[in-house]
PDB file of C-alpha atoms and ligand atoms in Angstrom:
ATOM      1  CA  UNK F   1       0.038  -0.029  -0.112  1.00  0.00           C
ATOM      2  CA  UNK F   2       1.152   3.451  -0.719  1.00  0.00           C
ATOM      3  CA  UNK F   3       1.981   5.400   2.449  1.00  0.00           C
ATOM      4  CA  UNK F   4       0.456   9.003   2.575  1.00  0.00           C
ATOM      5  CA  UNK F   5       3.113  11.654   1.965  1.00  0.00           C
ATOM      6  CA  UNK F   6       4.366  13.176   5.013  1.00  0.00           C
ATOM      7  CA  UNK F   7       5.151  16.723   5.262  1.00  0.00           C
ATOM      8  CA  UNK F   8       6.176  16.814   9.077  1.00  0.00           C
ATOM      9  CA  UNK F   9       6.946  14.234  11.941  1.00  0.00           C
ATOM     10  CA  UNK F  10       3.749  12.503  13.096  1.00  0.00           C
ATOM     11  CA  UNK F  11       3.872  13.329  16.877  1.00  0.00           C
ATOM     12  CA  UNK F  12       2.951  10.921  19.380  1.00  0.00           C
ATOM     13  CA  UNK F  13       2.624  12.201  22.881  1.00  0.00           C
ATOM     14  CA  UNK F  14       5.768  11.964  24.692  1.00  0.00           C
ATOM     15  CA  UNK F  15       8.152  13.004  21.642  1.00  0.00           C
ATOM     16  CA  UNK F  16       8.277  16.510  23.084  1.00  0.00           C
ATOM     17  CA  UNK F  17      10.841  15.750  25.594  1.00  0.00           C
ATOM     18  CA  UNK F  18      13.229  14.693  22.939  1.00  0.00           C
ATOM     19  CA  UNK F  19      12.856  17.856  21.082  1.00  0.00           C
ATOM     20  CA  UNK F  20      16.181  19.834  21.017  1.00  0.00           C
ATOM     21  CA  UNK F  21      16.632  23.367  19.970  1.00  0.00           C
ATOM     22  CA  UNK F  22      18.045  23.522  16.252  1.00  0.00           C
ATOM     23  CA  UNK F  23      20.167  26.634  17.095  1.00  0.00           C
ATOM     24  CA  UNK F  24      22.063  24.636  19.778  1.00  0.00           C
ATOM     25  CA  UNK F  25      23.282  22.019  17.204  1.00  0.00           C
ATOM     26  CA  UNK F  26      25.926  22.644  14.846  1.00  0.00           C
ATOM     27  CA  UNK F  27      26.592  20.294  11.920  1.00  0.00           C
ATOM     28  CA  UNK F  28      30.186  19.325  10.714  1.00  0.00           C
ATOM     29  CA  UNK F  29      31.449  16.619   8.435  1.00  0.00           C
ATOM     30  CA  UNK F  30      29.590  13.641   7.003  1.00  0.00           C
ATOM     31  CA  UNK F  31      30.308  10.222   8.928  1.00  0.00           C
ATOM     32  CA  UNK F  32      28.363   8.099   6.853  1.00  0.00           C
ATOM     33  CA  UNK F  33      26.117   7.909   3.759  1.00  0.00           C
ATOM     34  CA  UNK F  34      23.389   5.666   2.380  1.00  0.00           C
ATOM     35  CA  UNK F  35      21.180   6.109  -0.603  1.00  0.00           C
ATOM     36  CA  UNK F  36      18.364   8.005   0.985  1.00  0.00           C
ATOM     37  CA  UNK F  37      20.026   9.059   4.428  1.00  0.00           C
ATOM     38  CA  UNK F  38      23.154  10.316   5.748  1.00  0.00           C
ATOM     39  CA  UNK F  39      24.900  10.721   9.246  1.00  0.00           C
ATOM     40  CA  UNK F  40      26.935  13.959  10.006  1.00  0.00           C
ATOM     41  CA  UNK F  41      29.043  14.524  12.853  1.00  0.00           C
ATOM     42  CA  UNK F  42      27.621  17.549  14.999  1.00  0.00           C
ATOM     43  CA  UNK F  43      28.260  19.527  18.155  1.00  0.00           C
ATOM     44  CA  UNK F  44      25.242  19.974  20.506  1.00  0.00           C
ATOM     45  CA  UNK F  45      25.115  22.481  23.430  1.00  0.00           C
ATOM     46  CA  UNK F  46      23.382  21.179  26.724  1.00  0.00           C
ATOM     47  CA  UNK F  47      21.823  17.962  25.290  1.00  0.00           C
ATOM     48  CA  UNK F  48      20.413  15.152  27.288  1.00  0.00           C
ATOM     49  CA  UNK F  49      21.237  16.954  30.672  1.00  0.00           C
ATOM     50  CA  UNK F  50      24.986  16.908  29.702  1.00  0.00           C
ATOM     51  CA  UNK F  51      27.020  20.145  30.416  1.00  0.00           C
ATOM     52  CA  UNK F  52      28.793  22.122  27.570  1.00  0.00           C
ATOM     53  CA  UNK F  53      29.173  21.041  24.212  1.00  0.00           C
ATOM     54  CA  UNK F  54      28.792  17.121  23.292  1.00  0.00           C
ATOM     55  CA  UNK F  55      29.911  15.628  19.967  1.00  0.00           C
ATOM     56  CA  UNK F  56      26.907  13.909  18.514  1.00  0.00           C
ATOM     57  CA  UNK F  57      25.809  11.914  15.440  1.00  0.00           C
ATOM     58  CA  UNK F  58      23.014  13.668  13.384  1.00  0.00           C
ATOM     59  CA  UNK F  59      21.058  11.428  11.206  1.00  0.00           C
ATOM     60  CA  UNK F  60      18.850  12.716   8.441  1.00  0.00           C
ATOM     61  CA  UNK F  61      17.132  11.991   5.014  1.00  0.00           C
ATOM     62  CA  UNK F  62      18.719  13.245   1.941  1.00  0.00           C
ATOM     63  CA  UNK F  63      17.003  15.220  -0.919  1.00  0.00           C
ATOM     64  CA  UNK F  64      14.935  12.655  -2.847  1.00  0.00           C
ATOM     65  CA  UNK F  65      13.989  10.471   0.009  1.00  0.00           C
ATOM     66  CA  UNK F  66      10.368   9.357  -0.279  1.00  0.00           C
ATOM     67  CA  UNK F  67       7.725   8.755   2.405  1.00  0.00           C
ATOM     68  CA  UNK F  68       8.765   5.092   2.881  1.00  0.00           C
ATOM     69  CA  UNK F  69      12.311   6.452   3.936  1.00  0.00           C
ATOM     70  CA  UNK F  70      10.861   9.099   5.942  1.00  0.00           C
ATOM     71  CA  UNK F  71       8.589   6.465   7.836  1.00  0.00           C
ATOM     72  CA  UNK F  72      11.770   4.361   8.317  1.00  0.00           C
ATOM     73  CA  UNK F  73      13.483   7.481  10.068  1.00  0.00           C
ATOM     74  CA  UNK F  74      10.486   8.003  12.074  1.00  0.00           C
ATOM     75  CA  UNK F  75      10.140   4.549  13.109  1.00  0.00           C
ATOM     76  CA  UNK F  76      13.771   4.505  14.118  1.00  0.00           C
ATOM     77  CA  UNK F  77      13.094   7.436  16.116  1.00  0.00           C
ATOM     78  CA  UNK F  78      10.231   6.042  18.016  1.00  0.00           C
ATOM     79  CA  UNK F  79      11.994   2.805  18.611  1.00  0.00           C
ATOM     80  CA  UNK F  80      15.097   4.422  19.890  1.00  0.00           C
ATOM     81  CA  UNK F  81      12.897   6.176  22.604  1.00  0.00           C
ATOM     82  CA  UNK F  82      12.325   2.931  23.914  1.00  0.00           C
ATOM     83  CA  UNK F  83      15.749   1.497  24.355  1.00  0.00           C
ATOM     84  CA  UNK F  84      18.525   1.872  26.903  1.00  0.00           C
ATOM     85  CA  UNK F  85      21.309  -0.531  27.132  1.00  0.00           C
ATOM     86  CA  UNK F  86      25.259  -0.042  27.067  1.00  0.00           C
ATOM     87  CA  UNK F  87      25.604  -2.009  23.854  1.00  0.00           C
ATOM     88  CA  UNK F  88      22.590  -0.143  22.013  1.00  0.00           C
ATOM     89  CA  UNK F  89      23.198   3.207  20.500  1.00  0.00           C
ATOM     90  CA  UNK F  90      21.335   5.896  22.371  1.00  0.00           C
ATOM     91  CA  UNK F  91      19.149   8.667  21.239  1.00  0.00           C
ATOM     92  CA  UNK F  92      19.969  12.003  22.771  1.00  0.00           C
ATOM     93  CA  UNK F  93      17.276  14.233  21.066  1.00  0.00           C
ATOM     94  CA  UNK F  94      15.728  15.168  17.854  1.00  0.00           C
ATOM     95  CA  UNK F  95      14.818  18.482  15.767  1.00  0.00           C
ATOM     96  CA  UNK F  96      11.439  17.839  14.356  1.00  0.00           C
ATOM     97  CA  UNK F  97       9.657  21.189  14.757  1.00  0.00           C
ATOM     98  CA  UNK F  98      11.588  23.404  12.504  1.00  0.00           C
ATOM     99  CA  UNK F  99      10.606  23.743   8.929  1.00  0.00           C
ATOM    100  CA  UNK F 100      13.880  22.029   7.981  1.00  0.00           C
ATOM    101  CA  UNK F 101      14.324  18.194   7.559  1.00  0.00           C
ATOM    102  CA  UNK F 102      13.899  16.254  10.798  1.00  0.00           C
ATOM    103  CA  UNK F 103      17.085  15.405  12.448  1.00  0.00           C
ATOM    104  CA  UNK F 104      17.734  12.583  14.865  1.00  0.00           C
ATOM    105  CA  UNK F 105      20.594  13.410  17.410  1.00  0.00           C
ATOM    106  CA  UNK F 106      22.315  10.161  18.445  1.00  0.00           C
ATOM    107  CA  UNK F 107      25.179   9.159  20.567  1.00  0.00           C
ATOM    108  CA  UNK F 108      28.589   9.554  18.805  1.00  0.00           C
ATOM    109  CA  UNK F 109      30.721   6.543  18.409  1.00  0.00           C
ATOM    110  CA  UNK F 110      34.318   7.734  17.952  1.00  0.00           C
ATOM    111  CA  UNK F 111      35.662   4.706  16.124  1.00  0.00           C
ATOM    112  CA  UNK F 112      32.663   4.535  13.555  1.00  0.00           C
ATOM    113  CA  UNK F 113      31.457   1.224  12.198  1.00  0.00           C
ATOM    114  CA  UNK F 114      32.792  -1.993  13.349  1.00  0.00           C
ATOM    115  CA  UNK F 115      33.464  -2.996   9.781  1.00  0.00           C
ATOM    116  CA  UNK F 116      35.684   0.049   9.069  1.00  0.00           C
ATOM    117  CA  UNK F 117      37.602  -0.354  12.317  1.00  0.00           C
ATOM    118  CA  UNK F 118      38.302  -3.930  11.690  1.00  0.00           C
ATOM    119  CA  UNK F 119      39.653  -3.077   8.233  1.00  0.00           C
ATOM    120  CA  UNK F 120      41.593  -0.175   9.457  1.00  0.00           C
ATOM    121  CA  UNK F 121      43.258  -2.342  12.131  1.00  0.00           C
ATOM    122  CA  UNK F 122      44.529  -4.624   9.416  1.00  0.00           C
ATOM    123  CA  UNK F 123      46.590  -1.810   7.959  1.00  0.00           C
ATOM    124  CA  UNK F 124      48.043  -0.932  11.340  1.00  0.00           C
ATOM    125  CA  UNK F 125      49.257  -4.443  11.763  1.00  0.00           C
ATOM    126  CA  UNK F 126      51.105  -4.466   8.499  1.00  0.00           C
ATOM    127  CA  UNK F 127      52.218  -0.815   7.903  1.00  0.00           C
ATOM    128  CA  UNK F 128      52.063   0.688  11.572  1.00  0.00           C
ATOM    129  CA  UNK F 129      49.741   3.493  10.818  1.00  0.00           C
ATOM    130  CA  UNK F 130      49.176   6.087  13.533  1.00  0.00           C
ATOM    131  CA  UNK F 131      48.256   4.564  16.871  1.00  0.00           C
ATOM    132  CA  UNK F 132      47.385   7.927  18.431  1.00  0.00           C
ATOM    133  CA  UNK F 133      43.833   7.726  17.777  1.00  0.00           C
ATOM    134  CA  UNK F 134      43.446   4.532  19.776  1.00  0.00           C
ATOM    135  CA  UNK F 135      43.056   2.203  17.012  1.00  0.00           C
ATOM    136  CA  UNK F 136      44.904  -0.894  17.572  1.00  0.00           C
ATOM    137  CA  UNK F 137      45.331  -4.484  16.137  1.00  0.00           C
ATOM    138  CA  UNK F 138      42.310  -6.702  16.681  1.00  0.00           C
ATOM    139  CA  UNK F 139      43.404  -9.777  18.575  1.00  0.00           C
ATOM    140  CA  UNK F 140      41.449 -12.849  19.638  1.00  0.00           C
ATOM    141  CA  UNK F 141      40.434 -11.455  22.975  1.00  0.00           C
ATOM    142  CA  UNK F 142      39.140  -8.283  21.271  1.00  0.00           C
ATOM    143  CA  UNK F 143      37.252 -10.090  18.728  1.00  0.00           C
ATOM    144  CA  UNK F 144      35.594 -12.303  21.512  1.00  0.00           C
ATOM    145  CA  UNK F 145      34.861  -9.188  23.491  1.00  0.00           C
ATOM    146  CA  UNK F 146      33.006  -7.633  20.473  1.00  0.00           C
ATOM    147  CA  UNK F 147      30.830 -10.739  19.932  1.00  0.00           C
ATOM    148  CA  UNK F 148      30.093 -10.933  23.654  1.00  0.00           C
ATOM    149  CA  UNK F 149      29.082  -7.346  23.703  1.00  0.00           C
ATOM    150  CA  UNK F 150      26.950  -7.547  20.718  1.00  0.00           C
ATOM    151  CA  UNK F 151      25.198 -10.676  22.038  1.00  0.00           C
ATOM    152  CA  UNK F 152      24.409  -8.758  25.094  1.00  0.00           C
ATOM    153  CA  UNK F 153      22.743  -5.886  23.160  1.00  0.00           C
ATOM    154  CA  UNK F 154      20.948  -8.268  20.873  1.00  0.00           C
ATOM    155  CA  UNK F 155      19.639 -10.217  23.917  1.00  0.00           C
ATOM    156  CA  UNK F 156      18.192  -7.038  25.217  1.00  0.00           C
ATOM    157  CA  UNK F 157      16.485  -6.195  22.069  1.00  0.00           C
ATOM    158  CA  UNK F 158      15.113  -9.785  21.888  1.00  0.00           C
ATOM    159  CA  UNK F 159      13.604  -9.440  25.315  1.00  0.00           C
ATOM    160  CA  UNK F 160      11.837  -6.143  24.062  1.00  0.00           C
ATOM    161  CA  UNK F 161      10.564  -8.397  21.135  1.00  0.00           C
ATOM    162  CA  UNK F 162      12.501  -6.325  18.639  1.00  0.00           C
ATOM    163  CA  UNK F 163      13.860  -7.937  15.662  1.00  0.00           C
ATOM    164  CA  UNK F 164      16.747  -5.973  14.025  1.00  0.00           C
ATOM    165  CA  UNK F 165      16.798  -7.439  10.497  1.00  0.00           C
ATOM    166  CA  UNK F 166      20.007  -5.956   9.454  1.00  0.00           C
ATOM    167  CA  UNK F 167      22.494  -6.922  11.859  1.00  0.00           C
ATOM    168  CA  UNK F 168      26.070  -6.819  10.215  1.00  0.00           C
ATOM    169  CA  UNK F 169      29.513  -5.354  11.125  1.00  0.00           C
ATOM    170  CA  UNK F 170      28.485  -2.041   9.063  1.00  0.00           C
ATOM    171  CA  UNK F 171      25.660  -1.408  11.489  1.00  0.00           C
ATOM    172  CA  UNK F 172      27.526  -1.855  14.773  1.00  0.00           C
ATOM    173  CA  UNK F 173      29.350   1.166  15.828  1.00  0.00           C
ATOM    174  CA  UNK F 174      32.437   1.378  18.284  1.00  0.00           C
ATOM    175  CA  UNK F 175      32.364   3.906  20.824  1.00  0.00           C
ATOM    176  CA  UNK F 176      35.224   5.048  23.446  1.00  0.00           C
ATOM    177  CA  UNK F 177      36.529   2.219  25.397  1.00  0.00           C
ATOM    178  CA  UNK F 178      36.059  -0.011  22.378  1.00  0.00           C
ATOM    179  CA  UNK F 179      32.416  -0.490  23.256  1.00  0.00           C
ATOM    180  CA  UNK F 180      30.185  -2.077  20.622  1.00  0.00           C
ATOM    181  CA  UNK F 181      26.907  -0.339  20.079  1.00  0.00           C
ATOM    182  CA  UNK F 182      24.029  -1.992  17.779  1.00  0.00           C
ATOM    183  CA  UNK F 183      22.931   0.778  15.538  1.00  0.00           C
ATOM    184  CA  UNK F 184      20.801   1.410  12.420  1.00  0.00           C
ATOM    185  CA  UNK F 185      17.323   0.517  13.535  1.00  0.00           C
ATOM    186  CA  UNK F 186      15.594   1.830  10.199  1.00  0.00           C
ATOM    187  CA  UNK F 187      14.459  -1.670   9.612  1.00  0.00           C
ATOM    188  CA  UNK F 188      13.824  -3.063  13.077  1.00  0.00           C
ATOM    189  CA  UNK F 189      10.298  -4.106  13.742  1.00  0.00           C
ATOM    190  CA  UNK F 190       8.286  -5.213  16.676  1.00  0.00           C
ATOM    191  CA  UNK F 191       7.732  -8.942  16.171  1.00  0.00           C
ATOM    192  CA  UNK F 192       4.240  -8.692  16.517  1.00  0.00           C
ATOM    193  CA  UNK F 193       3.719  -5.875  13.799  1.00  0.00           C
ATOM    194  CA  UNK F 194       4.133  -8.653  11.325  1.00  0.00           C
ATOM    195  CA  UNK F 195       2.751  -7.106   8.189  1.00  0.00           C
ATOM    196  CA  UNK F 196       5.735  -4.737   8.048  1.00  0.00           C
ATOM    197  CA  UNK F 197       7.960  -7.667   7.264  1.00  0.00           C
ATOM    198  CA  UNK F 198       6.793  -8.296   3.991  1.00  0.00           C
ATOM    199  CA  UNK F 199       8.478  -5.754   1.758  1.00  0.00           C
ATOM    200  CA  UNK F 200      11.587  -3.602   2.758  1.00  0.00           C
ATOM    201  CA  UNK F 201      11.591  -0.054   1.852  1.00  0.00           C
ATOM    202  CA  UNK F 202      14.453  -0.250  -0.468  1.00  0.00           C
ATOM    203  CA  UNK F 203      15.217  -3.392  -2.333  1.00  0.00           C
ATOM    204  CA  UNK F 204      18.618  -3.425  -1.357  1.00  0.00           C
ATOM    205  CA  UNK F 205      18.249  -6.606   0.730  1.00  0.00           C
ATOM    206  CA  UNK F 206      21.300  -7.693   2.692  1.00  0.00           C
ATOM    207  CA  UNK F 207      21.260 -11.147   1.152  1.00  0.00           C
ATOM    208  CA  UNK F 208      24.602 -12.554   2.456  1.00  0.00           C
ATOM    209  CA  UNK F 209      23.375 -11.902   6.159  1.00  0.00           C
ATOM    210  CA  UNK F 210      20.002 -13.356   5.660  1.00  0.00           C
ATOM    211  CA  UNK F 211      18.661 -16.765   6.972  1.00  0.00           C
ATOM    212  CA  UNK F 212      17.132 -19.123   4.477  1.00  0.00           C
ATOM    213  CA  UNK F 213      13.635 -18.568   5.784  1.00  0.00           C
ATOM    214  CA  UNK F 214      14.120 -14.759   5.213  1.00  0.00           C
ATOM    215  CA  UNK F 215      15.472 -15.134   1.747  1.00  0.00           C
ATOM    216  CA  UNK F 216      12.692 -17.615   0.881  1.00  0.00           C
ATOM    217  CA  UNK F 217       9.652 -16.327   2.957  1.00  0.00           C
ATOM    218  CA  UNK F 218      10.563 -12.887   4.225  1.00  0.00           C
ATOM    219  CA  UNK F 219      10.250 -14.350   7.638  1.00  0.00           C
ATOM    220  CA  UNK F 220      12.197 -12.224   9.960  1.00  0.00           C
ATOM    221  CA  UNK F 221      12.658 -13.326  13.772  1.00  0.00           C
ATOM    222  CA  UNK F 222      15.180 -13.159  16.665  1.00  0.00           C
ATOM    223  CA  UNK F 223      16.455 -16.568  15.095  1.00  0.00           C
ATOM    224  CA  UNK F 224      17.187 -14.747  11.741  1.00  0.00           C
ATOM    225  CA  UNK F 225      18.978 -12.147  13.662  1.00  0.00           C
ATOM    226  CA  UNK F 226      21.103 -15.024  15.238  1.00  0.00           C
ATOM    227  CA  UNK F 227      21.890 -16.129  11.741  1.00  0.00           C
ATOM    228  CA  UNK F 228      23.109 -12.717  10.827  1.00  0.00           C
ATOM    229  CA  UNK F 229      25.034 -12.776  14.048  1.00  0.00           C
ATOM    230  CA  UNK F 230      26.825 -16.040  12.809  1.00  0.00           C
ATOM    231  CA  UNK F 231      27.860 -13.887   9.624  1.00  0.00           C
ATOM    232  CA  UNK F 232      29.053 -10.856  11.785  1.00  0.00           C
ATOM    233  CA  UNK F 233      31.172 -13.239  13.669  1.00  0.00           C
ATOM    234  CA  UNK F 234      32.790 -14.138  10.438  1.00  0.00           C
ATOM    235  CA  UNK F 235      33.416 -10.652   9.652  1.00  0.00           C
ATOM    236  CA  UNK F 236      34.945 -10.121  13.087  1.00  0.00           C
ATOM    237  CA  UNK F 237      37.256 -13.199  12.522  1.00  0.00           C
ATOM    238  CA  UNK F 238      38.126 -12.161   8.956  1.00  0.00           C
ATOM    239  CA  UNK F 239      38.789  -8.495  10.043  1.00  0.00           C
ATOM    240  CA  UNK F 240      35.979  -7.188   7.933  1.00  0.00           C
ATOM    241  CA  UNK F 241      35.919  -9.317   4.923  1.00  0.00           C
ATOM    242  CA  UNK F 242      32.943  -9.650   2.732  1.00  0.00           C
ATOM    243  CA  UNK F 243      31.115 -12.920   3.271  1.00  0.00           C
ATOM    244  CA  UNK F 244      30.628 -15.608   0.702  1.00  0.00           C
ATOM    245  CA  UNK F 245      33.419 -14.280  -1.592  1.00  0.00           C
ATOM    246  CA  UNK F 246      33.017 -15.158  -5.092  1.00  0.00           C
ATOM    247  CA  UNK F 247      29.309 -16.167  -4.678  1.00  0.00           C
ATOM    248  CA  UNK F 248      26.595 -14.243  -6.445  1.00  0.00           C
ATOM    249  CA  UNK F 249      23.896 -13.296  -3.995  1.00  0.00           C
ATOM    250  CA  UNK F 250      21.034 -14.805  -6.285  1.00  0.00           C
ATOM    251  CA  UNK F 251      22.817 -18.222  -5.923  1.00  0.00           C
ATOM    252  CA  UNK F 252      23.179 -18.132  -2.252  1.00  0.00           C
ATOM    253  CA  UNK F 253      19.849 -19.357  -1.086  1.00  0.00           C
ATOM    254  CA  UNK F 254      20.005 -22.720  -3.313  1.00  0.00           C
ATOM    255  CA  UNK F 255      23.730 -23.173  -2.004  1.00  0.00           C
ATOM    256  CA  UNK F 256      22.525 -22.791   1.637  1.00  0.00           C
ATOM    257  CA  UNK F 257      19.720 -25.232   0.889  1.00  0.00           C
ATOM    258  CA  UNK F 258      22.233 -27.849  -0.249  1.00  0.00           C
ATOM    259  CA  UNK F 259      23.990 -27.486   3.207  1.00  0.00           C
ATOM    260  CA  UNK F 260      26.774 -25.307   2.008  1.00  0.00           C
ATOM    261  CA  UNK F 261      28.328 -23.025   4.683  1.00  0.00           C
ATOM    262  CA  UNK F 262      31.340 -20.660   4.981  1.00  0.00           C
ATOM    263  CA  UNK F 263      34.231 -22.557   6.035  1.00  0.00           C
ATOM    264  CA  UNK F 264      36.339 -21.970   9.254  1.00  0.00           C
ATOM    265  CA  UNK F 265      38.895 -19.077   8.578  1.00  0.00           C
ATOM    266  CA  UNK F 266      42.338 -20.043   9.090  1.00  0.00           C
ATOM    267  CA  UNK F 267      42.927 -18.019  12.045  1.00  0.00           C
ATOM    268  CA  UNK F 268      39.630 -19.052  13.949  1.00  0.00           C
ATOM    269  CA  UNK F 269      39.671 -21.903  16.482  1.00  0.00           C
ATOM    270  CA  UNK F 270      37.558 -24.920  16.342  1.00  0.00           C
ATOM    271  CA  UNK F 271      35.763 -23.825  19.392  1.00  0.00           C
ATOM    272  CA  UNK F 272      34.851 -20.410  18.179  1.00  0.00           C
ATOM    273  CA  UNK F 273      33.736 -21.878  14.697  1.00  0.00           C
ATOM    274  CA  UNK F 274      31.475 -24.586  16.302  1.00  0.00           C
ATOM    275  CA  UNK F 275      29.657 -21.565  18.127  1.00  0.00           C
ATOM    276  CA  UNK F 276      29.331 -19.878  14.865  1.00  0.00           C
ATOM    277  CA  UNK F 277      28.062 -22.860  13.035  1.00  0.00           C
ATOM    278  CA  UNK F 278      25.152 -23.338  15.708  1.00  0.00           C
ATOM    279  CA  UNK F 279      23.955 -19.834  14.449  1.00  0.00           C
ATOM    280  CA  UNK F 280      23.630 -21.247  10.637  1.00  0.00           C
ATOM    281  CA  UNK F 281      21.408 -24.140  11.646  1.00  0.00           C
ATOM    282  CA  UNK F 282      18.799 -24.546   8.676  1.00  0.00           C
ATOM    283  CA  UNK F 283      16.095 -25.034  11.333  1.00  0.00           C
ATOM    284  CA  UNK F 284      15.470 -21.496  13.068  1.00  0.00           C
ATOM    285  CA  UNK F 285      14.493 -23.161  16.415  1.00  0.00           C
ATOM    286  CA  UNK F 286      17.844 -25.045  16.259  1.00  0.00           C
ATOM    287  CA  UNK F 287      19.969 -21.909  16.527  1.00  0.00           C
ATOM    288  CA  UNK F 288      20.951 -20.887  19.960  1.00  0.00           C
ATOM    289  CA  UNK F 289      19.536 -17.634  21.605  1.00  0.00           C
ATOM    290  CA  UNK F 290      21.546 -14.500  22.267  1.00  0.00           C
ATOM    291  CA  UNK F 291      21.403 -15.132  26.011  1.00  0.00           C
ATOM    292  CA  UNK F 292      23.065 -18.674  25.299  1.00  0.00           C
ATOM    293  CA  UNK F 293      25.574 -17.291  23.053  1.00  0.00           C
ATOM    294  CA  UNK F 294      26.546 -14.369  25.346  1.00  0.00           C
ATOM    295  CA  UNK F 295      27.319 -17.149  27.917  1.00  0.00           C
ATOM    296  CA  UNK F 296      29.341 -19.165  25.352  1.00  0.00           C
ATOM    297  CA  UNK F 297      31.464 -16.116  24.428  1.00  0.00           C
ATOM    298  CA  UNK F 298      32.048 -15.304  28.116  1.00  0.00           C
ATOM    299  CA  UNK F 299      33.241 -18.988  28.511  1.00  0.00           C
ATOM    300  CA  UNK F 300      35.497 -18.581  25.474  1.00  0.00           C
ATOM    301  CA  UNK F 301      36.882 -15.280  27.007  1.00  0.00           C
ATOM    302  CA  UNK F 302      37.741 -16.942  30.155  1.00  0.00           C
ATOM    303  CA  UNK F 303      39.643 -19.789  28.363  1.00  0.00           C
ATOM    304  CA  UNK F 304      41.550 -16.848  26.551  1.00  0.00           C
ATOM    305  CA  UNK F 305      42.376 -14.793  29.495  1.00  0.00           C
TER     306      UNK F 305
HETATM  307  N1  ADE M   1      28.485   6.785  11.634  1.00  0.00           N
HETATM  308  C1  ADE M   1      27.011   6.377  11.784  1.00  0.00           C
HETATM  309  N2  ADE M   1      26.611   6.607  12.845  1.00  0.00           N
HETATM  310  C2  ADE M   1      27.383   6.994  13.551  1.00  0.00           C
HETATM  311  C3  ADE M   1      27.773   7.438  14.872  1.00  0.00           C
HETATM  312  N3  ADE M   1      26.618   7.330  15.865  1.00  0.00           N
HETATM  313  N4  ADE M   1      28.793   7.763  15.491  1.00  0.00           N
HETATM  314  C4  ADE M   1      29.969   7.757  14.663  1.00  0.00           C
HETATM  315  N5  ADE M   1      29.846   7.418  13.296  1.00  0.00           N
HETATM  316  C5  ADE M   1      28.805   7.195  12.904  1.00  0.00           C
END
């Protein structure tokens, strides 16, 4: 069904407490860009009870975004109001009242996306690039810590009955202290709001992170998030490589149905790989929960201490 064209944010009671004066927000450089949206670095004065100026990330639509993308930003705004966990990105405020395009003000993650951090850390290992920014080579312990933090954030979302639907290293941010923050809630849905699953706003589906049942039937559950988490673990282990190298997305589903799975990367222990493989069980209910996975990574961390 066509969505009505929205000209302003549709306000629900309670949104007002997030409203931030536009004149106390200064925008700076672009941090990230998608087809219809972008994230800019910004500086906010006296936001969310914080004294002085806070560096923030500001999410907005680009020119040419349609009402579907608009609704995705609105739903991200509404969803972020409900979440609070150390491993989930936090909403700080929003500018929705001014005549300009609506802005979401979110916590700034100084290391950017986990994928970009992993890829940058490769260069440090071989070329000795500047360490001063706190970027350091990712070792096994760090990888396990990242996986464990992501499990804890995802377990929190699961308990709120939220399905992320786009969990991938590109959608996890790395904040000060190397803390993983699950981000990008544009596609996240309440599991009870099932009609919203059927068609994505953009037809750019993240095929290589999707569970077989999502590829075949557009079914998204916390168990399909667990599948995506398995792919994310593979990204961690390979320091941000692109999954299923050499495999065309349109061939993936039938390949998975024959039982094919990505093999154990050379630097990955059998113990870690066996956990990752459980995430890729064909039967969704055979996959572990994020709670169980968090406990497994905690154990693996203990063994690697
Ligand atoms: N890129 C996208 N979102 C970001 C954020 N919150 N902090 C830093 N970089 C980002």
